[in-house]
Coordinates of C-alpha atoms and ligand atoms in Angstrom, one line a residue:
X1 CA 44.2 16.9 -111.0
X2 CA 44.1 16.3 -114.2
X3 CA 48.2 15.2 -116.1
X4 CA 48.5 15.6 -119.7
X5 CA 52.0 14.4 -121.1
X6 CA 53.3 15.5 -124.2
X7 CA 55.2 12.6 -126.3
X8 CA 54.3 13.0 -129.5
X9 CA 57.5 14.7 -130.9
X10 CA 59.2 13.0 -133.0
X11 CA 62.8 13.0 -131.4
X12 CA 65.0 12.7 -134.8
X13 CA 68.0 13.6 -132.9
X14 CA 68.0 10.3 -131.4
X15 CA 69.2 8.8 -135.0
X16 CA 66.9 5.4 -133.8
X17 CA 63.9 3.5 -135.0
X18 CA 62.8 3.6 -131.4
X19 CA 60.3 6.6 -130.8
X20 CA 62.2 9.3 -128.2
X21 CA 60.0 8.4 -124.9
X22 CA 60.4 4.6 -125.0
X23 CA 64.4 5.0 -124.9
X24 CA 65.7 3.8 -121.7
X25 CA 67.1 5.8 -118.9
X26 CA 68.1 3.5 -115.4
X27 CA 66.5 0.6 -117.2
X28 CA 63.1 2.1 -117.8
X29 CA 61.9 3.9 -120.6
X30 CA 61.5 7.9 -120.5
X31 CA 57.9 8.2 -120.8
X32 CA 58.0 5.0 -117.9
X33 CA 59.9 8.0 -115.4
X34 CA 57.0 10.6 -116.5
X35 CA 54.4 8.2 -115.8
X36 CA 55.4 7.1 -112.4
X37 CA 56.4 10.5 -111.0
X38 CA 53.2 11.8 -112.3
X39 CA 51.1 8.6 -110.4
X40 CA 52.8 10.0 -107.2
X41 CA 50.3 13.2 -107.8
X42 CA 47.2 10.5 -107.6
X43 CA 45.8 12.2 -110.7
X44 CA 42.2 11.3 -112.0
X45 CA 42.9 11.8 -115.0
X46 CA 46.7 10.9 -116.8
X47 CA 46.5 11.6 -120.9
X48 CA 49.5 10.2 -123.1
X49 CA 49.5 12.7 -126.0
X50 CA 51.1 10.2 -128.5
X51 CA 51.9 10.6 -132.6
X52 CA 55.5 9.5 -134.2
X53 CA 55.8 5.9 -133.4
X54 CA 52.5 5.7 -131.7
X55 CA 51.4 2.0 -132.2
X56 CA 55.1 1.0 -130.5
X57 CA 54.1 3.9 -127.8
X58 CA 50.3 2.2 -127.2
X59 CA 51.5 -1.4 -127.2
X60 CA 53.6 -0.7 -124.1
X61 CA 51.6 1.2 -121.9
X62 CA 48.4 -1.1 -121.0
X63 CA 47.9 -0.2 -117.6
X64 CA 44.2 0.7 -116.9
X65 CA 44.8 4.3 -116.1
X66 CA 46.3 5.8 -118.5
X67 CA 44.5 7.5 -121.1
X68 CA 45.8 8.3 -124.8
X69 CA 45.2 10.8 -127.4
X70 CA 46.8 11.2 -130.8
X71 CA 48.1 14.0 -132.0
X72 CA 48.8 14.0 -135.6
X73 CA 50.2 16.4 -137.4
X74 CA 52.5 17.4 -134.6
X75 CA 51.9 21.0 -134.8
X76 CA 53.2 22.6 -131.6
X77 CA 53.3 22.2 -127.6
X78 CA 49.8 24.1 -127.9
X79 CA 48.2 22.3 -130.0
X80 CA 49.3 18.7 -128.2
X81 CA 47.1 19.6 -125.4
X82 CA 44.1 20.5 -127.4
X83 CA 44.1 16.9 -128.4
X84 CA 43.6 15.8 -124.3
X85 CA 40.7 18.3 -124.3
X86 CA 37.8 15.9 -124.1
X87 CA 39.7 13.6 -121.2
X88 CA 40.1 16.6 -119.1
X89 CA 37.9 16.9 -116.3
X90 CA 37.2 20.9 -116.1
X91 CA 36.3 20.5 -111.8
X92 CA 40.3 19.6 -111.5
X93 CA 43.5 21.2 -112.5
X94 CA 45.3 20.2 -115.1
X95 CA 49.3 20.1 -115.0
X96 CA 51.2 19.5 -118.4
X97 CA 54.4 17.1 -118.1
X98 CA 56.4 16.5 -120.8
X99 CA 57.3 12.4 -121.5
X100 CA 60.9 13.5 -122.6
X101 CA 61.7 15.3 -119.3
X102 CA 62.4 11.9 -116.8
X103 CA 64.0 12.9 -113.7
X104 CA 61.1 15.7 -112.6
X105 CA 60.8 15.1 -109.0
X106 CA 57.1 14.6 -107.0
X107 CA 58.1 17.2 -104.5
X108 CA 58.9 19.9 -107.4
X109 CA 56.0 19.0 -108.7
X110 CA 53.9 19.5 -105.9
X111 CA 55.7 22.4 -105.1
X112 CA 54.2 24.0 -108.3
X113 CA 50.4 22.8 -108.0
X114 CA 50.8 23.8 -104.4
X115 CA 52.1 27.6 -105.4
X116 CA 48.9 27.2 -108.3
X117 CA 45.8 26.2 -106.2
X118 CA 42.5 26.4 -108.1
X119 CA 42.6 29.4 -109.6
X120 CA 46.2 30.2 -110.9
X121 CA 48.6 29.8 -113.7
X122 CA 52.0 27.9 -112.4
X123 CA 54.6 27.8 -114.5
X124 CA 58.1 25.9 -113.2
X125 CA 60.4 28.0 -114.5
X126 CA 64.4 27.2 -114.0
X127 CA 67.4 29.8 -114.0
X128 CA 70.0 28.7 -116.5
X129 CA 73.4 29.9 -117.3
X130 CA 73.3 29.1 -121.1
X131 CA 69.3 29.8 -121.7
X132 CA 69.8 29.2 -125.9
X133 CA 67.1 27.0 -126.8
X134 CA 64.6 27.8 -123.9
X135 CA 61.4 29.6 -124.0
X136 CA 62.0 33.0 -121.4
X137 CA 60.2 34.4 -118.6
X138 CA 58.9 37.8 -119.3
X139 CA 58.6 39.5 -116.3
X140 CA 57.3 43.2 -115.4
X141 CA 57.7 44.4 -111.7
X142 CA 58.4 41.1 -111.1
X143 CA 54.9 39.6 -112.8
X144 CA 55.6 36.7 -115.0
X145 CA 53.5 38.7 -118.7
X146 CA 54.4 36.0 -120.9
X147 CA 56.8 33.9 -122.4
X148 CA 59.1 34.4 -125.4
X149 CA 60.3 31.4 -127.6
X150 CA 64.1 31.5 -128.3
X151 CA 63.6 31.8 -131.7
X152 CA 60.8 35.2 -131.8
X153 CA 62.7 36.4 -128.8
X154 CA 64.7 39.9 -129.0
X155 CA 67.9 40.1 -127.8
X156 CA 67.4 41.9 -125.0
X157 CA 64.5 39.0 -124.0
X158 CA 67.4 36.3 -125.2
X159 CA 69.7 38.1 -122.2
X160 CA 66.6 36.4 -119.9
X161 CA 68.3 33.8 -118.3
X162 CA 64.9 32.4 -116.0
X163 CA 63.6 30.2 -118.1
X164 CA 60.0 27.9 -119.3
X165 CA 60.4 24.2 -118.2
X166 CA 58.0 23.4 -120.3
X167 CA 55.7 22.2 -117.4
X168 CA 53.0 24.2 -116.2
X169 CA 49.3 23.7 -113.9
X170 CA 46.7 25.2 -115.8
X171 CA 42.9 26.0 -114.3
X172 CA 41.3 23.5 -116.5
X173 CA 37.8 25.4 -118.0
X174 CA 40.7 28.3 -118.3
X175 CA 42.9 26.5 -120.0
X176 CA 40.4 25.2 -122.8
X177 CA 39.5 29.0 -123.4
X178 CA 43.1 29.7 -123.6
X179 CA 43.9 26.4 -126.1
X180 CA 40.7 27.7 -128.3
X181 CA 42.2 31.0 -128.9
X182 CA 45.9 30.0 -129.9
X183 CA 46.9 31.0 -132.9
X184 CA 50.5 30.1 -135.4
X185 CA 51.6 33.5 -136.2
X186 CA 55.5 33.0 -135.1
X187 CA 58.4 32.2 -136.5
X188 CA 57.8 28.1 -136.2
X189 CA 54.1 28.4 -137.3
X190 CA 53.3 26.2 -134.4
X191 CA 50.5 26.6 -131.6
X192 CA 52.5 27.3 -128.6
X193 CA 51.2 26.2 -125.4
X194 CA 53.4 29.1 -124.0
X195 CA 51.5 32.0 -125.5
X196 CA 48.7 30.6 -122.8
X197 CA 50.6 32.7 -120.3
X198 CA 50.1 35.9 -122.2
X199 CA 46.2 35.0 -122.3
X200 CA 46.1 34.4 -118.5
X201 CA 47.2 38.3 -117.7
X202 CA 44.7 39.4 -120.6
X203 CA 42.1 38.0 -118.4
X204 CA 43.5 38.9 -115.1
X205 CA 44.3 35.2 -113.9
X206 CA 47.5 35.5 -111.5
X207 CA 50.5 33.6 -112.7
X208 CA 52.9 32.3 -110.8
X209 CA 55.8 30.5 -111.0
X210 CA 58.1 27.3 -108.7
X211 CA 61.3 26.3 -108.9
X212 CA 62.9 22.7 -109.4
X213 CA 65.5 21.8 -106.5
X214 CA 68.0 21.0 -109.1
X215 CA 68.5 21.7 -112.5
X216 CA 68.9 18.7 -113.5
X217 CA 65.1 18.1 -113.0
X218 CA 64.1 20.2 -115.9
X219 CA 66.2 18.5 -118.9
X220 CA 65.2 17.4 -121.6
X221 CA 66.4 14.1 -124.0
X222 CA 66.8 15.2 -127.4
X223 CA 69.7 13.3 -128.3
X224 CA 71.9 10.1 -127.3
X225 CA 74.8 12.8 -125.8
X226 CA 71.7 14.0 -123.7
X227 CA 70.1 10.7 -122.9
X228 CA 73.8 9.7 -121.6
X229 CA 74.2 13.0 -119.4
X230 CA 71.1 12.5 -117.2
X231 CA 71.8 8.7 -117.4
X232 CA 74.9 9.6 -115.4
X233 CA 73.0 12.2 -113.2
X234 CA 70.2 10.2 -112.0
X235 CA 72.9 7.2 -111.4
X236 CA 74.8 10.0 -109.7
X237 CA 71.8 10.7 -107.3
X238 CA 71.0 7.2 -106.4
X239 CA 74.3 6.6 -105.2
X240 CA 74.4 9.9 -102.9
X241 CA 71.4 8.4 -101.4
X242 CA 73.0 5.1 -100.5
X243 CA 75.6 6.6 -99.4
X244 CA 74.0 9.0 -96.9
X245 CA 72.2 6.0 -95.9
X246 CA 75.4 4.5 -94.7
X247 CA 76.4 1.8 -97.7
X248 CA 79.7 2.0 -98.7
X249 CA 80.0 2.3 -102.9
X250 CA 83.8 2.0 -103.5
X251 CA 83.3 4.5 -106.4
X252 CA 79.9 6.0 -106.6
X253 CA 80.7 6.8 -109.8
X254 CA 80.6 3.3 -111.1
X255 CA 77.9 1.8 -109.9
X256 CA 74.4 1.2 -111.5
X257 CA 70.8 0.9 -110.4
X258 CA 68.6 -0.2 -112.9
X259 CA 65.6 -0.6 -110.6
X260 CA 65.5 -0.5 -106.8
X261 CA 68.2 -1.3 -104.6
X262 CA 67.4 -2.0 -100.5
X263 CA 70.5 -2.0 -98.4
X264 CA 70.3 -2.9 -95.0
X265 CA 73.5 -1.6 -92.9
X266 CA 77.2 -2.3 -93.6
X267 CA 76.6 -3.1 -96.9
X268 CA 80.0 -2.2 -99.2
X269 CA 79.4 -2.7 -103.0
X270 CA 82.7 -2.3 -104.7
X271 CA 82.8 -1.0 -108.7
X272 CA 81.1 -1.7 -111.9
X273 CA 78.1 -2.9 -110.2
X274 CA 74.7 -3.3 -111.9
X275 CA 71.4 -3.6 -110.0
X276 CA 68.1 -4.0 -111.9
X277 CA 64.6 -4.6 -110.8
X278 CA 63.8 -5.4 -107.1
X279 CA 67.4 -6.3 -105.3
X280 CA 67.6 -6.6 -101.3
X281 CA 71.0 -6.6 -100.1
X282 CA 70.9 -7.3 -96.4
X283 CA 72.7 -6.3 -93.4
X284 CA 76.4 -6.5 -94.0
X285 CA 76.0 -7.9 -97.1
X286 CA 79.7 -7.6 -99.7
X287 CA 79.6 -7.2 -103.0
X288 CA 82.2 -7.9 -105.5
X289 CA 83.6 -6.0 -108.6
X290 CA 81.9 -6.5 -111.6
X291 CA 78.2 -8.3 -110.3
X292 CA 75.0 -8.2 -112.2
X293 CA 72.4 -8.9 -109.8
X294 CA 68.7 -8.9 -111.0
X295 CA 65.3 -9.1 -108.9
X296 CA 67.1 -11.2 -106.1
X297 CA 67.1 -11.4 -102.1
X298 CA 70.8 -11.7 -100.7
X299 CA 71.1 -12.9 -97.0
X300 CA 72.1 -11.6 -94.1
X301 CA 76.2 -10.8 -94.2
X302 CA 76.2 -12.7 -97.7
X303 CA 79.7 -12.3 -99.2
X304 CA 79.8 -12.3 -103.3
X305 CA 82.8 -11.9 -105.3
X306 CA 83.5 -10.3 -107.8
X307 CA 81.8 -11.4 -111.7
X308 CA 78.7 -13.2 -110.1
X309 CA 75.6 -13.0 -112.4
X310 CA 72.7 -13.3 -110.2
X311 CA 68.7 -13.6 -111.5
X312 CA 65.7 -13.9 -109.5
X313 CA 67.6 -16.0 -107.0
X314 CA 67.6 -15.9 -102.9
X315 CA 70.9 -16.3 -101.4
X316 CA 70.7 -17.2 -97.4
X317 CA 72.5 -15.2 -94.7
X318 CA 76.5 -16.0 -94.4
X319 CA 76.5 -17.8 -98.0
X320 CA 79.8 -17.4 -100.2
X321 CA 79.3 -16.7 -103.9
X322 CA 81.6 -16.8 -106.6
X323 CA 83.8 -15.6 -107.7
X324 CA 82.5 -16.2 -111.3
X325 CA 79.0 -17.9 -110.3
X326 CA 75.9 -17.8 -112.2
X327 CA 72.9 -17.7 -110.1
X328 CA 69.8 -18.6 -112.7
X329 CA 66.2 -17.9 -111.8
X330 CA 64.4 -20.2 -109.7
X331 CA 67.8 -20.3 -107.0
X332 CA 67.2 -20.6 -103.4
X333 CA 70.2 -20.9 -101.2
X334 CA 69.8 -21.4 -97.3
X335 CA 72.0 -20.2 -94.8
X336 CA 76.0 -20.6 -95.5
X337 CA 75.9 -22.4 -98.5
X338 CA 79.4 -21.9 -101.1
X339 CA 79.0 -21.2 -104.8
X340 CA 82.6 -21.5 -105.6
X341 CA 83.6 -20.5 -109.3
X342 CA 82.2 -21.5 -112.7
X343 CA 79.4 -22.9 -111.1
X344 CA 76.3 -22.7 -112.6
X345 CA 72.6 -23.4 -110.5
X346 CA 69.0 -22.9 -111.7
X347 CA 65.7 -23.7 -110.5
X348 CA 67.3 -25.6 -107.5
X349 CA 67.2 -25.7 -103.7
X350 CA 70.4 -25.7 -101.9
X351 CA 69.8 -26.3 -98.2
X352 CA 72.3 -24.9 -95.2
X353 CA 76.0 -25.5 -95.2
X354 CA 76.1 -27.3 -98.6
X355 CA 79.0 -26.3 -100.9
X356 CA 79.6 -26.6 -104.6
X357 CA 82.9 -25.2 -105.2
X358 CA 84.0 -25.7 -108.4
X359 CA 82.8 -26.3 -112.2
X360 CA 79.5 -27.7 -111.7
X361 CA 76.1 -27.5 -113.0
X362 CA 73.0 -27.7 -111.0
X363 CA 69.6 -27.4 -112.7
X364 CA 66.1 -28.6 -111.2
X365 CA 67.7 -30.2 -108.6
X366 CA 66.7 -30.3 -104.8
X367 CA 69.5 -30.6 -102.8
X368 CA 69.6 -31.1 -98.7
X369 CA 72.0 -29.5 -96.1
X370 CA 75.7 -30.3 -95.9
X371 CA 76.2 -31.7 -99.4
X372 CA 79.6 -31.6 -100.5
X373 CA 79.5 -31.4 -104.4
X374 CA 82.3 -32.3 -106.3
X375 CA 84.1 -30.4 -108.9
X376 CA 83.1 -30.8 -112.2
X377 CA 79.9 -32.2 -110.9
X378 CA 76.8 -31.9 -113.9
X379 CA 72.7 -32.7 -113.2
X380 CA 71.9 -33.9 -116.2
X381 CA 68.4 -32.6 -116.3
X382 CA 67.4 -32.6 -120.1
X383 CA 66.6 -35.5 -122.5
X384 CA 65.9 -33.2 -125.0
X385 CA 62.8 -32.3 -124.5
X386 CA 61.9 -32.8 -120.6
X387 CA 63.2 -31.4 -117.9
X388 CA 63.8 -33.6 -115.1
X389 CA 64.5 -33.6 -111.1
X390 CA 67.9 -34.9 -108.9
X391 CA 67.3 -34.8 -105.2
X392 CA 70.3 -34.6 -103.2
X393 CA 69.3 -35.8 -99.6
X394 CA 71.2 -34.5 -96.6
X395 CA 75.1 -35.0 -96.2
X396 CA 75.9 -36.6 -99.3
X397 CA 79.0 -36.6 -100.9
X398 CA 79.3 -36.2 -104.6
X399 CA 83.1 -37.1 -105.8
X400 CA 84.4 -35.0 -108.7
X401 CA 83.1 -35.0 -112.0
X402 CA 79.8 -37.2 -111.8
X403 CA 76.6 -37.2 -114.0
X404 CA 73.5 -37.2 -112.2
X405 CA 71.0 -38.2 -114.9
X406 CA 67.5 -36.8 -113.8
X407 CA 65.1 -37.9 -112.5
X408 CA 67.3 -39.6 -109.7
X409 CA 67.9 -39.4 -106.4
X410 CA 70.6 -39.7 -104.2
X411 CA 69.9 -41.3 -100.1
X412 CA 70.7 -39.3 -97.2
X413 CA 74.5 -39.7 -96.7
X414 CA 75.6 -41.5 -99.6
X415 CA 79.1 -41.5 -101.5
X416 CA 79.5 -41.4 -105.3
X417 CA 82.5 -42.2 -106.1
X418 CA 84.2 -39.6 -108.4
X419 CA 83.6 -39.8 -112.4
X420 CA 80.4 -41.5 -111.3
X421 CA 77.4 -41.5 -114.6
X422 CA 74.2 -42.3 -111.7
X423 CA 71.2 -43.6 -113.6
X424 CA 70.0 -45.1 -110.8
X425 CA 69.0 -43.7 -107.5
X426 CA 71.7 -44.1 -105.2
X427 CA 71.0 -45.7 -102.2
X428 CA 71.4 -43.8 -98.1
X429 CA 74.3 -44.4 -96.5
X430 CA 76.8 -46.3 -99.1
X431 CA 79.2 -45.7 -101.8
X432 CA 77.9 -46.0 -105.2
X433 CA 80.4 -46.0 -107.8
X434 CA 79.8 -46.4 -111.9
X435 CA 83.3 -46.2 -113.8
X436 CA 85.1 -48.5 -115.8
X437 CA 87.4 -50.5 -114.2
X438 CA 91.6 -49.5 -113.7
X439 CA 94.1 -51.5 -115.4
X440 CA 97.2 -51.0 -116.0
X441 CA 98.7 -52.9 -119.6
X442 CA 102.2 -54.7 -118.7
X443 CA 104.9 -54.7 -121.8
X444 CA 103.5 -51.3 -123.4
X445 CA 105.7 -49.2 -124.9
X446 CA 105.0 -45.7 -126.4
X447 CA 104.8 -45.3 -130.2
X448 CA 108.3 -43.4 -131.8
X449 CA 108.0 -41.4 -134.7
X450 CA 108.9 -44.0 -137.8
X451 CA 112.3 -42.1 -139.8
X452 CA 111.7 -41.8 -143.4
Ligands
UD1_501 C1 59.3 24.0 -125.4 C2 58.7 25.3 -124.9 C3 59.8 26.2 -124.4 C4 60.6 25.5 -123.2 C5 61.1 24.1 -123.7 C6 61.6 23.4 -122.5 C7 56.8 25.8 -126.3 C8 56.3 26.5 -127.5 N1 58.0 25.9 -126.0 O1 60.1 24.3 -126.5 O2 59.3 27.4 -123.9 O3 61.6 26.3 -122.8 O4 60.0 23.3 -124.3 O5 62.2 22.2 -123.0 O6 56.0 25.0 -125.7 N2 55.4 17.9 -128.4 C9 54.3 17.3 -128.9 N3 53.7 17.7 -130.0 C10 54.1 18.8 -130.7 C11 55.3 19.4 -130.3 C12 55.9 19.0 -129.1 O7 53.9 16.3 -128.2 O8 53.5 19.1 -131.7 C13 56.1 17.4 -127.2 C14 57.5 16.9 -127.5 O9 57.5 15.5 -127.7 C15 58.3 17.3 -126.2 C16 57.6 18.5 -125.7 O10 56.3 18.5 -126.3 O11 58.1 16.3 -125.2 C17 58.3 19.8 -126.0 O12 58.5 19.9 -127.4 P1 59.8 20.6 -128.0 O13 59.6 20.6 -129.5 O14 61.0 20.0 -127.5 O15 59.6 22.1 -127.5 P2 60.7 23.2 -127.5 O16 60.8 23.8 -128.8 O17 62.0 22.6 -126.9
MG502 MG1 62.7 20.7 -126.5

């Protein structure tokens, strides 16, 4: 089929520079949601009707098959699709989605194209207990005749309470008759793509109708109040589905997925969680209060606690994170490593069973199995303008507070000694040690305030 989605409104509600569809909702933007749920539909043919803000619009969406049209003026729903005529392939459908409508599910969708075929006029239509605002179904022994816009409606129409979506499956050589003989004459002075419906039973082309499984499905973002609402809904949803799928979510209500989120079983999540991008969370798997955890792999029965920040990192199975530990891209941790608190690692390998515990920095360093950082421990990996390695071989010991300055390496089961400054690779197998020297000063004495 051909999609055609509308975003060229100009969503002044939303009292921001930012045009209305690029606004985020879960992370991506609202035209983003359209988008994707309309790829589900493998459509040959997806038009972006774009206008207010349209260069910001363009420059974000690059992906090869999308198509855009301008529309400019903005002069009504109608006349929106009139700009995707020359895109639209007449042998196809054409189903009309609009880019400020993001949580629209695949199977509604298809539910409606289905209930359509070839031949027919679908409308997805919604029955609401406050209607104000909508465009109603007009029905006559039970025959959908046309739809009324709020604001032309009478009042016995405005009593309607079934109500236009907005999104509708069009015969596609139909539809461009239809589009060709809209006319202004309401009370907006705007083409309505809804007075299509009216043309459909003057020429005897059956129109039906499908319903959403929620509500929700159908609304619209006009306004921050609004983006905030389905915000909470769709975060709503995604935590029912984790939930039936076994993860415990200590309040579903505070917990957000910006992204995708894979759980594998007995994995608890406690609040104020956020999620973004691709996140795996294996079997058995704890998560902390207060995480942010971005495109990263955690382990097999991996246990983070609470106020971890986690990016693009891998954490192996059994590993202990945090609390308070910072996870930078470029992380890989094998199998039962500790990241003890204010500890800070990037672009490092950590193999099995090492630990770092306690105020440390770790950045482009390579670091073997059971290696026992010390607290305070800093890789001091920048001169200023290079970035440079520490390797760490296996079962080292790193006393408290050292400086490792990069590029160095420390042998296979060597000792610093704590407050060590290495600048040289430290030998396998022995203590290295770079401090001053203790003394102690006999006949001291502490200084006494002088009395004036
Ligand atoms: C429209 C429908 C109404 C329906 C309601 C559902 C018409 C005439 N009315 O009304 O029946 O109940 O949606 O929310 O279709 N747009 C453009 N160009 C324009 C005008 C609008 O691209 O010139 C886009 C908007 O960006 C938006 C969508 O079309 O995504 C709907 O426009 P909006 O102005 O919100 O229509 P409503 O008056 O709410
Ligand atoms: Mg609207």
């Amino acid at each position: 089929m051909n999609v055609v989605i509308l975003a060229a409104g100009m969503g002044k509600r939303m009292q921001s520079a930012l045009p209305k569809v690029l606004h985020p909702l879960a992370g991506k933007s609202l035209l983003t949601h359209v988008i994707d749920t309309a790829r589900t539909l493998s459509p040959t043919t997806l038009c972006v009707i774009y206008g207010h803000g349209g260069d910001a619009v363009l420059t974000q969406f690059t992906a090869a098959d999308l198509v855009f049209a301008k529309q400019e003026p903005q002069l009504g729903t109608g006349h929106a699709v009139m700009q995707a005529i020359p895109q639209l392939d007449d042998a196809v459908p054409t189903l009309v989605l609009y880019g400020d409508v993001p949580l629209t599910t695949s199977a509604s969708l298809q539910r409606l194209v289905a209930a359509a075929g070839s031949d027919k006029l679908g409308i997805l239509t919604v029955q609401l207990d406050d209607p104000t605002g909508y465009g109603r179904i007009v029905r006559e022994n039970g025959a959908i005749v046309r739809i009324v816009e709020q604001k032309d409606a009478t009042p016995t129409e405005r009593a309607i309470t079934e109500c236009n979506t907005g999104i509708m499956v069009a015969p596609t050589v139909l539809l461009k008759q239809w589009l060709a003989g809209l006319s202004n004459n309401n009370v907006q002075g705007e083409y309505y793509l809804t007075d299509i419906v009216a043309s459909a039973v003057a020429g005897a082309t059956e129109v039906v109708s499908a319903q959403p499984d929620a509500v929700w499905e159908t609304l619209g973002v006009n306004s921050k109040v609004q983006l905030a609402e389905l915000e909470r809904i769709h975060q709503r949803s995604v935590a029912d589905r984790l939930l039936e799928q076994g993860v415990t979510l200590l309040d579903p209500a505070r917990l957000d997925v910006r992204g995708t989120l894979t759980c594998g079983r007995d994995v608890t999540i406690d609040v104020n969680c956020i999620f973004e991008g691709s996140v795996t969370l294996e079997d058995g798997v704890t998560v902390g209060a207060n995480c942010v955890i971005k495109n990263a792999h955690i382990g097999l029965a991996a246990n983070i606690k609470p106020f971890c920040h986690i990016e693009q990192a891998t954490v192996g199975a059994a590993s202990q994170i945090g609390p308070y530990a910072r996870l930078r891209p470029g992380t890989t941790l094998g199998e039962e490593v500790h990241i003890g608190n204010f500890v800070e690692v990037k672009n490092s390998q950590i193999a099995a069973h090492s630990k770092a515990n306690h105020l440390t920095y770790l950045g482009d360093a390579t670091i073997g199995s059971r290696v026992n950082i010390g607290a305070g421990t800093i890789t001091c990996n920048y001169d200023g303008v290079n970035k440079s390695r520490t390797i760490i071989e296996d079962d080292v010991f790193i006393g408290s507070v050292s400086q490792l300055v990069a590029p160095v390496t420390v042998g296979k089961g060597a000792t610093l000694g704590a407050g060590t400054t290495l600048t040289k690779n430290a030998p396998a197998g022995k203590l290295t040690v770079a401090r001053s020297k203790q003394m102690t000063i006999d006949g001291w004495e502490r200084p006494v305030k002088i009395k004036k």
